[in-house]
mmCIF file of C-alpha atoms in Angstrom:
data_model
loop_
_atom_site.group_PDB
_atom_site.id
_atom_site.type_symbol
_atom_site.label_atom_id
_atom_site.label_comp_id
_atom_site.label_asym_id
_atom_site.label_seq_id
_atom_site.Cartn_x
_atom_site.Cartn_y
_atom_site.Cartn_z
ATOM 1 C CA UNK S 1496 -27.483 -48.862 199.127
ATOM 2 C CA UNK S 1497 -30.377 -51.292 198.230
ATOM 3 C CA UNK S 1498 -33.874 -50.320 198.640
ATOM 4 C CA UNK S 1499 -37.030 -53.495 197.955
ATOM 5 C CA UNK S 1500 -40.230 -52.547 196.447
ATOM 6 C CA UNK S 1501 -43.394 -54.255 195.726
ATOM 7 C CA UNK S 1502 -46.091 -53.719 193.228
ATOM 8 C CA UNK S 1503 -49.279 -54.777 192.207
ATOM 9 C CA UNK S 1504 -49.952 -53.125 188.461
ATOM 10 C CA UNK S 1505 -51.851 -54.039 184.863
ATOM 11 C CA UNK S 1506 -49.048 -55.180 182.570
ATOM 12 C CA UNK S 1507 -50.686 -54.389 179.077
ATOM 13 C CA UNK S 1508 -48.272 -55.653 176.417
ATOM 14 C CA UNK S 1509 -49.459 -53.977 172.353
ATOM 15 C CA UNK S 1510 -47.853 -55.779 169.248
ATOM 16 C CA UNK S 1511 -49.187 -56.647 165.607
ATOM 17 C CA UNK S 1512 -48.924 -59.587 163.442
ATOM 18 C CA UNK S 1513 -50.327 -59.250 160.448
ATOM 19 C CA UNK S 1514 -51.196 -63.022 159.753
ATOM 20 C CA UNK S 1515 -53.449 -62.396 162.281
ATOM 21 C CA UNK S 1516 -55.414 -59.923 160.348
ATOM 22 C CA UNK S 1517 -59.482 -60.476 159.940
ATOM 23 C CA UNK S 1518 -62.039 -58.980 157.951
ATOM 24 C CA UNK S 1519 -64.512 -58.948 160.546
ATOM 25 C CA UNK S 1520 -68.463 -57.342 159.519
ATOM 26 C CA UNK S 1521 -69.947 -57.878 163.010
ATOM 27 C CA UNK S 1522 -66.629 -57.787 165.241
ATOM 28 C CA UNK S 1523 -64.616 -55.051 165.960
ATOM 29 C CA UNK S 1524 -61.762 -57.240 167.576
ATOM 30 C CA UNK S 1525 -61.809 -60.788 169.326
ATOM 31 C CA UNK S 1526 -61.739 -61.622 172.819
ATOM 32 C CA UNK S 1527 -58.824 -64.509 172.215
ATOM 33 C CA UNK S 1528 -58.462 -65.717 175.909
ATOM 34 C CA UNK S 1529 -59.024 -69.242 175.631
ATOM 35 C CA UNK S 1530 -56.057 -69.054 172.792
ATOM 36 C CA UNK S 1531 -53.595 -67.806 175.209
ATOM 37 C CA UNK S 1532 -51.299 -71.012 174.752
ATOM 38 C CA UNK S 1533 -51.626 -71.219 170.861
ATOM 39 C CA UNK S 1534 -50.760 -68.039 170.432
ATOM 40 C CA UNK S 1535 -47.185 -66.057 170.485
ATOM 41 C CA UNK S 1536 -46.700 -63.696 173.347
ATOM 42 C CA UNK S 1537 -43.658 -61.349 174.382
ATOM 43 C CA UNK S 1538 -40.852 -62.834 176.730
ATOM 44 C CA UNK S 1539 -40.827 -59.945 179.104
ATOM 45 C CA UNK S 1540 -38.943 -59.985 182.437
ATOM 46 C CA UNK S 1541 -37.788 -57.237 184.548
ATOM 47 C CA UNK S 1542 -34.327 -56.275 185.711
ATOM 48 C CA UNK S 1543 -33.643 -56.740 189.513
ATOM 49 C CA UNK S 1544 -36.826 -58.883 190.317
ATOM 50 C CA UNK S 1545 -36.586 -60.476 193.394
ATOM 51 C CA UNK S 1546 -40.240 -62.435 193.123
ATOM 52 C CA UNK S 1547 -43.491 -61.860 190.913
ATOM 53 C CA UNK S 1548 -46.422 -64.052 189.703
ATOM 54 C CA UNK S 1549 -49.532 -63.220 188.059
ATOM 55 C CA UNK S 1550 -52.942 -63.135 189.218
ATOM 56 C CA UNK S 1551 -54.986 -66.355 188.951
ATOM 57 C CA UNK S 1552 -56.917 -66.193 192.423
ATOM 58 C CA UNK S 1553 -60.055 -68.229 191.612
ATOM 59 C CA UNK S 1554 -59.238 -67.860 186.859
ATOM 60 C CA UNK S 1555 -56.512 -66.112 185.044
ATOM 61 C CA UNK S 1556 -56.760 -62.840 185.811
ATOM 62 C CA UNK S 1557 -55.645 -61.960 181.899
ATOM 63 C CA UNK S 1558 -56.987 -59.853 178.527
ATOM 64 C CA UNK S 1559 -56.123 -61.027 175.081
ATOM 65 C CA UNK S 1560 -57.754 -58.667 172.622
ATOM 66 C CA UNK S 1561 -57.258 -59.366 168.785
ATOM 67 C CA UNK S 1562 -58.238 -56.407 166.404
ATOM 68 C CA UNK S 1563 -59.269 -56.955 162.439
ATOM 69 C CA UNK S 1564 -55.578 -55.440 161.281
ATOM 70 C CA UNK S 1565 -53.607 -57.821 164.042
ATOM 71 C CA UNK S 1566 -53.050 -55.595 166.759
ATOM 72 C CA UNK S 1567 -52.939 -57.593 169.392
ATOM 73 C CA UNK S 1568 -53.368 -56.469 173.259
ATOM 74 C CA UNK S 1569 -52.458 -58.713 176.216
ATOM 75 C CA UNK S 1570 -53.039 -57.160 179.931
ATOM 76 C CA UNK S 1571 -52.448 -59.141 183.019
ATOM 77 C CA UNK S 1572 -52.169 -58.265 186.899
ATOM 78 C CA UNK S 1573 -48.696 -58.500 188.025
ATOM 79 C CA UNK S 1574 -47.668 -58.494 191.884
ATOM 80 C CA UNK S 1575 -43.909 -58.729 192.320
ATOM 81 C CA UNK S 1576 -40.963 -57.562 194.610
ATOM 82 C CA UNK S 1577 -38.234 -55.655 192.843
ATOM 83 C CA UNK S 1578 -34.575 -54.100 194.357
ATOM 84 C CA UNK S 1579 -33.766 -50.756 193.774
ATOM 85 C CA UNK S 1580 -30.174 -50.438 192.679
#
């Protein structure tokens, strides 16, 4: 038996890359948004998805945070429809 579900959820994502690293006197970490293309991100995808998109009503609906030892952490809104196996 197959069951659908939908959901609407913050996908944070949390890696580090060291090249990335800052010395930063003023800045605790850096809001990287507008570097969302340039920069590498995670190839995620879920198992069983029947649809999904991300959030990008009127901007992208996103959070790309970069911290002085290159932690990196990437949130987004997710909506998608999923089957239950």
């Amino acid at each position: 038996m197959f069951e659908d579900y939908s959901l609407n959820m913050f996908l944070r994502q949390f890696w580090r890359d060291e090249r990335l690293s800052f010395v930063g006197k003023h800045n605790k970490s850096l809001n990287l948004n507008s570097m969302r293309q340039r920069l590498w991100t995670p190839d995620l995808y879920f198992i069983n998805e029947k649809a999904g998109n991300f959030h990008t009503v009127t901007t992208p609906n996103l959070l790309l945070r970069l911290d002085p030892d290159g932690s990196i952490m990437f949130s987004q809104n997710y909506v998608g429809s999923e089957m239950l196996v």
